[in-house]
Every structure is written in structure tokens, then in C-alpha cells.
Amino acid sequence: MRAHRLPTAAALLTAAALVTSAAYAPPAAAQDDVILTDPRITESSGLAASRQHDGVYWTHNDSEDGPYVYAVDGETGETLATITLRGIGEPRDVEAISLGPGNQLYVGDIGDNMDGSWSYVWIYRFPEPKQLKDATVDAVQYEAQYDDGPRDAEALMVHPKTGRVYVVSKKKDGGAALYAGPEELSTGSMNIFRRVAPVNLWVTDGAFSPDGTRMALRSYVGGRMYRFEDGKPTEDGRLDVPLQRQGESMTYTADGSAIVFGSEGEQSDLVLREVEGGGDSSSDGADGSGEPGGGSGGAGDDEGRDPVKTVLLVAGGIGAVVGLRKLLARRPRPD
């Protein structure tokens, strides 16, 4: 009986390992891991790397916080400045922040968890402060709609060369898409964002490389890299996304050599991962390799996988291991 049962148990253990590894691949060691120390930052949902202040990142809370944006130190995680936006309405569901040409910061009040409860969303714009200190600044508010109806979104990206604003909708069961705003946003009329391309990913944030040739999108458990030409994306491999508590933000570093990933929650972390290409316009921008840095995928490209399914896969692996233990427990003891 031992000769029969041991191979069966080994097979179960192998199956459990395969199932679990399919759902979770340990991320590569991070080059940097910084904890945000400000107790006010509990739902960091967007990140933007400063171009005027080396190693500084702009972030904000998800909702019910007010018109605030925080400058955090990328080395210590400490808050260096709190900016209060003046001249806008009461924010509803702020999900993203991006830095455009002329050092203009754009904040996307684009969340819609009811997937259609808002007939329009808001985008705020204000100049990146030259000095890092607490201040109140005047912001411009834009109203925006999608050409195919209301939807939930968490990714807003401003192209660093053209200044055009893009939004990626969030849809776990397919149907997500990249939307392009008008060439210039207007305060005097509704800004219509038009569907550009489908996206097979449950997108929680995105970012353009500093030279504008690449677009990176992340979800909770994976991501994709794209080449970006003439306003359209072309898939270009997996993005090395770390496994985080609730990964909802990302930005390229100012020099384009790496991407910083953020997470929601108290004392959330910033994790830096190096990437190839996407530097400033003085470089060739594209690396020509067909794969971004970390092309193996790290935590993996979920190809639109629902995180709930990932959890179920892991649970299945655990269940197989538990079953193995029970099987071994029932084996007759040798005399």
C-alpha cells in the first residue's frame, strides 16, 4: 500500500504547487520599498513623479478626504507638502494624478463604483508648486463625458509631449478601453473622451513614459506594457508588477528608468522596479527588445484575470495540500 499511496500523494503535492504557482508568482526583489508615513494618507490611489523636485512623488487619497494633494519623499516616505485645491467643487472619487507639459498636474476625479451613477466626471488642473511647502492653489476644473456612456475608471494619463489627456476605464469582465480627450480641455463646454482601443486588463492605474513612446497599465495582480505611437497603443509584453495589498497607483520615475508602484491602505508602500526604454526625448526611447524590463512578468500579467479568481486558484492549491495531509494521516502505521 505504501508503494501505491506515496506516488499518489506526490502527485497531489505537485498539482497543488502547479495551481498555486499559476495564481501567484513571487515578485522579483524590489530595488526600493518605502512606507508612506503620513497617517492622513490612507487610500493612496494615484502617483506622479515630480520633474522639479528630485525624488518627490505626488499622491492623493481615494475619496472623502477633500481637495488635497500630497508631496511625498521617495526615499523616506515622509510628506513634504500638502496642497489644497481652491476653485473646484467637492471631490467625489479621486482616482488618478498625472504630470503634463509645462509642469501642470492633472487630478482625475473619475471613479464611479456604481459604473454609471455619474453622467459626467471631473478633471482638475493646477501648476506644480516650485516650492515644497503647504499651500493653497487655484485649480481649473473640467467636466468630461465618454462617447459611449458613463463608466468607472481609475487611470488618467497626460501625454508628456502633446498634453492630451487619456483615461482607461476599469472593467473586470472585459469591455475596458482607452479613451482620448480633446486636443485641449475646455472649461466652457463638455469634454468628450472618445474610445481609442480595447484594453484586456482590469486597470487600476496607468502612466506614460517621459518620452511618450510607452504606456504602462497595471491591475491588482499584473500589468501590460504598450508602445504608443500616433495616439494608439500596441501591446509590447508583460509589466513586472509587485504583489501589493491593494495596488492602485503607478508612475514612471522622472528619468524613465523605472516605474514606482503604490498601494492603498495605512502605511502603504512604494515599490520601484527598473524598466527599459521610456527615457527622456534625448534618448532613443525604445529599446527594440520587444519586452520591457522584467519581461518575465514578476507577479505576472493577469491578462484581465479577476483577482477573485486568483484567490480561488490559491485556495484550490491550499485545498490540495490539506487533502494531501489528510491522506497521509489515514495511512496505516507500520508495525
PDB file of C-alpha atoms in Angstrom, residues 95-265:
ATOM      1  CA  GLU A  95      -8.512  58.051  -8.568  1.00  0.00           C
ATOM      2  CA  ALA A  96      -5.506  59.365 -10.502  1.00  0.00           C
ATOM      3  CA  ILE A  97      -2.902  62.086 -10.894  1.00  0.00           C
ATOM      4  CA  SER A  98      -0.574  62.805 -13.813  1.00  0.00           C
ATOM      5  CA  LEU A  99       2.004  65.441 -14.725  1.00  0.00           C
ATOM      6  CA  GLY A 100       1.681  67.030 -18.164  1.00  0.00           C
ATOM      7  CA  PRO A 101       3.723  69.512 -20.194  1.00  0.00           C
ATOM      8  CA  GLY A 102       4.600  72.808 -18.537  1.00  0.00           C
ATOM      9  CA  ASN A 103       4.685  71.096 -15.134  1.00  0.00           C
ATOM     10  CA  GLN A 104       0.897  71.055 -14.953  1.00  0.00           C
ATOM     11  CA  LEU A 105      -0.604  68.479 -12.592  1.00  0.00           C
ATOM     12  CA  TYR A 106      -3.900  66.850 -13.571  1.00  0.00           C
ATOM     13  CA  VAL A 107      -6.094  65.130 -10.984  1.00  0.00           C
ATOM     14  CA  GLY A 108      -8.751  62.668 -12.148  1.00  0.00           C
ATOM     15  CA  ASP A 109     -11.994  62.683 -10.151  1.00  0.00           C
ATOM     16  CA  ILE A 110     -13.099  59.828 -12.405  1.00  0.00           C
ATOM     17  CA  GLY A 111     -14.098  56.979 -10.087  1.00  0.00           C
ATOM     18  CA  ASP A 112     -17.618  55.600 -10.374  1.00  0.00           C
ATOM     19  CA  ASN A 113     -18.041  52.420  -8.359  1.00  0.00           C
ATOM     20  CA  MET A 114     -21.697  52.198  -9.387  1.00  0.00           C
ATOM     21  CA  ASP A 115     -20.496  52.018 -13.026  1.00  0.00           C
ATOM     22  CA  GLY A 116     -22.808  54.666 -14.381  1.00  0.00           C
ATOM     23  CA  SER A 117     -24.069  56.737 -11.483  1.00  0.00           C
ATOM     24  CA  TRP A 118     -22.304  59.896 -12.692  1.00  0.00           C
ATOM     25  CA  SER A 119     -23.339  61.371 -16.040  1.00  0.00           C
ATOM     26  CA  TYR A 120     -20.028  63.249 -16.097  1.00  0.00           C
ATOM     27  CA  VAL A 121     -16.733  63.271 -14.210  1.00  0.00           C
ATOM     28  CA  TRP A 122     -14.261  65.979 -13.256  1.00  0.00           C
ATOM     29  CA  ILE A 123     -10.633  66.674 -14.034  1.00  0.00           C
ATOM     30  CA  TYR A 124      -8.663  69.274 -12.082  1.00  0.00           C
ATOM     31  CA  ARG A 125      -5.506  71.022 -13.257  1.00  0.00           C
ATOM     32  CA  PHE A 126      -3.012  73.170 -11.345  1.00  0.00           C
ATOM     33  CA  PRO A 127       0.683  74.111 -11.728  1.00  0.00           C
ATOM     34  CA  GLU A 128       3.172  72.006  -9.824  1.00  0.00           C
ATOM     35  CA  PRO A 129       4.441  74.211  -6.978  1.00  0.00           C
ATOM     36  CA  LYS A 130       8.029  75.386  -7.329  1.00  0.00           C
ATOM     37  CA  GLN A 131       8.499  75.246  -3.566  1.00  0.00           C
ATOM     38  CA  LEU A 132       7.622  72.297  -1.385  1.00  0.00           C
ATOM     39  CA  LYS A 133       5.556  73.788   1.400  1.00  0.00           C
ATOM     40  CA  ASP A 134       1.936  73.687   2.493  1.00  0.00           C
ATOM     41  CA  ALA A 135      -0.086  75.958   0.224  1.00  0.00           C
ATOM     42  CA  THR A 136      -3.486  76.656  -1.284  1.00  0.00           C
ATOM     43  CA  VAL A 137      -3.509  76.908  -5.087  1.00  0.00           C
ATOM     44  CA  ASP A 138      -6.120  77.842  -7.663  1.00  0.00           C
ATOM     45  CA  ALA A 139      -7.155  74.899  -9.831  1.00  0.00           C
ATOM     46  CA  VAL A 140      -9.060  74.685 -13.107  1.00  0.00           C
ATOM     47  CA  GLN A 141     -11.991  72.270 -13.212  1.00  0.00           C
ATOM     48  CA  TYR A 142     -13.106  70.459 -16.384  1.00  0.00           C
ATOM     49  CA  GLU A 143     -16.228  68.366 -16.962  1.00  0.00           C
ATOM     50  CA  ALA A 144     -15.851  65.222 -19.051  1.00  0.00           C
ATOM     51  CA  GLN A 145     -18.042  62.510 -20.569  1.00  0.00           C
ATOM     52  CA  TYR A 146     -17.323  59.313 -22.511  1.00  0.00           C
ATOM     53  CA  ASP A 147     -18.676  58.961 -26.023  1.00  0.00           C
ATOM     54  CA  ASP A 148     -20.229  55.563 -25.206  1.00  0.00           C
ATOM     55  CA  GLY A 149     -21.764  56.368 -21.840  1.00  0.00           C
ATOM     56  CA  PRO A 150     -20.768  56.548 -18.152  1.00  0.00           C
ATOM     57  CA  ARG A 151     -18.252  54.106 -16.734  1.00  0.00           C
ATOM     58  CA  ASP A 152     -15.906  53.536 -13.838  1.00  0.00           C
ATOM     59  CA  ALA A 153     -12.239  54.483 -14.300  1.00  0.00           C
ATOM     60  CA  GLU A 154      -9.115  54.681 -12.172  1.00  0.00           C
ATOM     61  CA  ALA A 155      -6.395  55.574 -14.697  1.00  0.00           C
ATOM     62  CA  LEU A 156      -5.832  59.081 -16.054  1.00  0.00           C
ATOM     63  CA  MET A 157      -2.663  59.854 -18.028  1.00  0.00           C
ATOM     64  CA  VAL A 158      -1.451  63.054 -19.658  1.00  0.00           C
ATOM     65  CA  HIS A 159       0.834  62.598 -22.643  1.00  0.00           C
ATOM     66  CA  PRO A 160       4.125  64.351 -21.788  1.00  0.00           C
ATOM     67  CA  LYS A 161       4.603  65.747 -25.300  1.00  0.00           C
ATOM     68  CA  THR A 162       1.149  66.538 -26.669  1.00  0.00           C
ATOM     69  CA  GLY A 163      -0.577  67.326 -23.371  1.00  0.00           C
ATOM     70  CA  ARG A 164      -3.573  65.242 -24.400  1.00  0.00           C
ATOM     71  CA  VAL A 165      -5.445  63.593 -21.540  1.00  0.00           C
ATOM     72  CA  TYR A 166      -6.283  59.883 -21.697  1.00  0.00           C
ATOM     73  CA  VAL A 167      -8.444  57.734 -19.430  1.00  0.00           C
ATOM     74  CA  VAL A 168      -8.610  53.939 -19.176  1.00  0.00           C
ATOM     75  CA  SER A 169     -11.870  52.510 -17.910  1.00  0.00           C
ATOM     76  CA  LYS A 170     -11.983  49.742 -15.304  1.00  0.00           C
ATOM     77  CA  LYS A 171     -13.967  46.648 -16.212  1.00  0.00           C
ATOM     78  CA  LYS A 172     -13.269  43.278 -14.649  1.00  0.00           C
ATOM     79  CA  ASP A 173     -15.273  41.196 -17.151  1.00  0.00           C
ATOM     80  CA  GLY A 174     -13.955  42.713 -20.372  1.00  0.00           C
ATOM     81  CA  GLY A 175     -15.029  45.884 -22.102  1.00  0.00           C
ATOM     82  CA  ALA A 176     -12.350  48.164 -20.675  1.00  0.00           C
ATOM     83  CA  ALA A 177     -10.898  50.681 -23.099  1.00  0.00           C
ATOM     84  CA  LEU A 178      -8.526  53.581 -23.616  1.00  0.00           C
ATOM     85  CA  TYR A 179     -10.262  56.926 -24.154  1.00  0.00           C
ATOM     86  CA  ALA A 180      -8.726  60.102 -25.571  1.00  0.00           C
ATOM     87  CA  GLY A 181      -9.866  63.566 -24.591  1.00  0.00           C
ATOM     88  CA  PRO A 182      -9.908  66.517 -26.980  1.00  0.00           C
ATOM     89  CA  GLU A 183      -6.594  68.059 -28.023  1.00  0.00           C
ATOM     90  CA  GLU A 184      -7.184  70.743 -25.413  1.00  0.00           C
ATOM     91  CA  LEU A 185      -9.572  70.577 -22.489  1.00  0.00           C
ATOM     92  CA  SER A 186     -12.185  73.323 -22.301  1.00  0.00           C
ATOM     93  CA  THR A 187     -13.835  74.936 -19.301  1.00  0.00           C
ATOM     94  CA  GLY A 188     -16.668  76.337 -21.420  1.00  0.00           C
ATOM     95  CA  SER A 189     -18.082  73.065 -22.749  1.00  0.00           C
ATOM     96  CA  MET A 190     -18.303  69.346 -22.033  1.00  0.00           C
ATOM     97  CA  ASN A 191     -15.091  67.493 -22.883  1.00  0.00           C
ATOM     98  CA  ILE A 192     -15.897  64.286 -24.758  1.00  0.00           C
ATOM     99  CA  PHE A 193     -13.488  61.376 -24.339  1.00  0.00           C
ATOM    100  CA  ARG A 194     -13.600  59.049 -27.340  1.00  0.00           C
ATOM    101  CA  ARG A 195     -12.860  55.335 -27.322  1.00  0.00           C
ATOM    102  CA  VAL A 196      -9.479  54.598 -28.919  1.00  0.00           C
ATOM    103  CA  ALA A 197      -8.707  50.936 -28.257  1.00  0.00           C
ATOM    104  CA  PRO A 198      -9.905  47.993 -26.143  1.00  0.00           C
ATOM    105  CA  VAL A 199      -7.873  47.000 -23.080  1.00  0.00           C
ATOM    106  CA  ASN A 200      -7.901  43.423 -21.781  1.00  0.00           C
ATOM    107  CA  LEU A 201      -6.975  44.244 -18.206  1.00  0.00           C
ATOM    108  CA  TRP A 202      -8.741  45.264 -15.006  1.00  0.00           C
ATOM    109  CA  VAL A 203      -6.903  48.588 -14.904  1.00  0.00           C
ATOM    110  CA  THR A 204      -6.265  50.388 -11.613  1.00  0.00           C
ATOM    111  CA  ASP A 205      -3.737  52.915 -12.953  1.00  0.00           C
ATOM    112  CA  GLY A 206      -1.514  53.782 -15.886  1.00  0.00           C
ATOM    113  CA  ALA A 207       1.380  56.014 -16.906  1.00  0.00           C
ATOM    114  CA  PHE A 208       3.193  57.325 -19.959  1.00  0.00           C
ATOM    115  CA  SER A 209       6.966  57.168 -20.135  1.00  0.00           C
ATOM    116  CA  PRO A 210       8.662  60.608 -20.011  1.00  0.00           C
ATOM    117  CA  ASP A 211       9.382  60.496 -23.750  1.00  0.00           C
ATOM    118  CA  GLY A 212       5.794  59.500 -24.546  1.00  0.00           C
ATOM    119  CA  THR A 213       6.721  56.374 -26.521  1.00  0.00           C
ATOM    120  CA  ARG A 214       5.417  53.879 -23.977  1.00  0.00           C
ATOM    121  CA  MET A 215       2.264  53.370 -21.971  1.00  0.00           C
ATOM    122  CA  ALA A 216       2.173  51.105 -18.930  1.00  0.00           C
ATOM    123  CA  LEU A 217      -1.030  49.810 -17.328  1.00  0.00           C
ATOM    124  CA  ARG A 218      -1.406  47.907 -14.084  1.00  0.00           C
ATOM    125  CA  SER A 219      -4.108  45.914 -12.344  1.00  0.00           C
ATOM    126  CA  TYR A 220      -4.148  44.465  -8.847  1.00  0.00           C
ATOM    127  CA  VAL A 221      -2.119  41.404  -9.834  1.00  0.00           C
ATOM    128  CA  GLY A 222      -0.395  42.129 -13.144  1.00  0.00           C
ATOM    129  CA  GLY A 223       0.154  44.583 -15.941  1.00  0.00           C
ATOM    130  CA  ARG A 224       0.944  45.237 -19.589  1.00  0.00           C
ATOM    131  CA  MET A 225       3.377  47.431 -21.470  1.00  0.00           C
ATOM    132  CA  TYR A 226       2.483  49.155 -24.741  1.00  0.00           C
ATOM    133  CA  ARG A 227       4.288  51.094 -27.407  1.00  0.00           C
ATOM    134  CA  PHE A 228       2.453  54.335 -28.026  1.00  0.00           C
ATOM    135  CA  GLU A 229       2.514  55.919 -31.485  1.00  0.00           C
ATOM    136  CA  ASP A 230       0.150  58.364 -33.198  1.00  0.00           C
ATOM    137  CA  GLY A 231      -2.206  58.263 -30.250  1.00  0.00           C
ATOM    138  CA  LYS A 232      -2.666  54.482 -30.312  1.00  0.00           C
ATOM    139  CA  PRO A 233      -1.236  51.670 -28.144  1.00  0.00           C
ATOM    140  CA  THR A 234       0.382  48.449 -29.358  1.00  0.00           C
ATOM    141  CA  GLU A 235       0.918  45.647 -26.838  1.00  0.00           C
ATOM    142  CA  ASP A 236       4.572  45.059 -26.024  1.00  0.00           C
ATOM    143  CA  GLY A 237       4.794  42.410 -23.340  1.00  0.00           C
ATOM    144  CA  ARG A 238       4.228  41.991 -19.640  1.00  0.00           C
ATOM    145  CA  LEU A 239       4.857  44.553 -16.942  1.00  0.00           C
ATOM    146  CA  ASP A 240       6.682  43.498 -13.780  1.00  0.00           C
ATOM    147  CA  VAL A 241       4.121  44.429 -11.108  1.00  0.00           C
ATOM    148  CA  PRO A 242       4.829  43.730  -7.424  1.00  0.00           C
ATOM    149  CA  LEU A 243       2.304  41.917  -5.293  1.00  0.00           C
ATOM    150  CA  GLN A 244       0.784  44.593  -3.027  1.00  0.00           C
ATOM    151  CA  ARG A 245      -2.026  44.828  -0.522  1.00  0.00           C
ATOM    152  CA  GLN A 246      -4.262  46.794  -2.935  1.00  0.00           C
ATOM    153  CA  GLY A 247      -2.169  48.033  -5.827  1.00  0.00           C
ATOM    154  CA  GLU A 248      -3.860  51.108  -7.263  1.00  0.00           C
ATOM    155  CA  SER A 249      -1.170  53.527  -8.434  1.00  0.00           C
ATOM    156  CA  MET A 250       1.933  53.815 -10.578  1.00  0.00           C
ATOM    157  CA  THR A 251       4.214  56.351 -12.259  1.00  0.00           C
ATOM    158  CA  TYR A 252       7.413  56.403 -14.237  1.00  0.00           C
ATOM    159  CA  THR A 253      10.356  57.985 -12.472  1.00  0.00           C
ATOM    160  CA  ALA A 254      11.335  61.379 -13.905  1.00  0.00           C
ATOM    161  CA  ASP A 255      14.185  59.855 -15.935  1.00  0.00           C
ATOM    162  CA  GLY A 256      12.089  56.969 -17.241  1.00  0.00           C
ATOM    163  CA  SER A 257      14.440  54.296 -15.937  1.00  0.00           C
ATOM    164  CA  ALA A 258      11.935  52.754 -13.528  1.00  0.00           C
ATOM    165  CA  ILE A 259       8.298  52.590 -12.506  1.00  0.00           C
ATOM    166  CA  VAL A 260       7.130  53.207  -8.950  1.00  0.00           C
ATOM    167  CA  PHE A 261       4.073  51.252  -7.803  1.00  0.00           C
ATOM    168  CA  GLY A 262       1.847  52.298  -4.913  1.00  0.00           C
ATOM    169  CA  SER A 263      -0.885  50.738  -2.820  1.00  0.00           C
ATOM    170  CA  GLU A 264      -3.885  51.789  -0.768  1.00  0.00           C
ATOM    171  CA  GLY A 265      -4.113  51.403   2.992  1.00  0.00           C
TER     172      GLY A 265
END
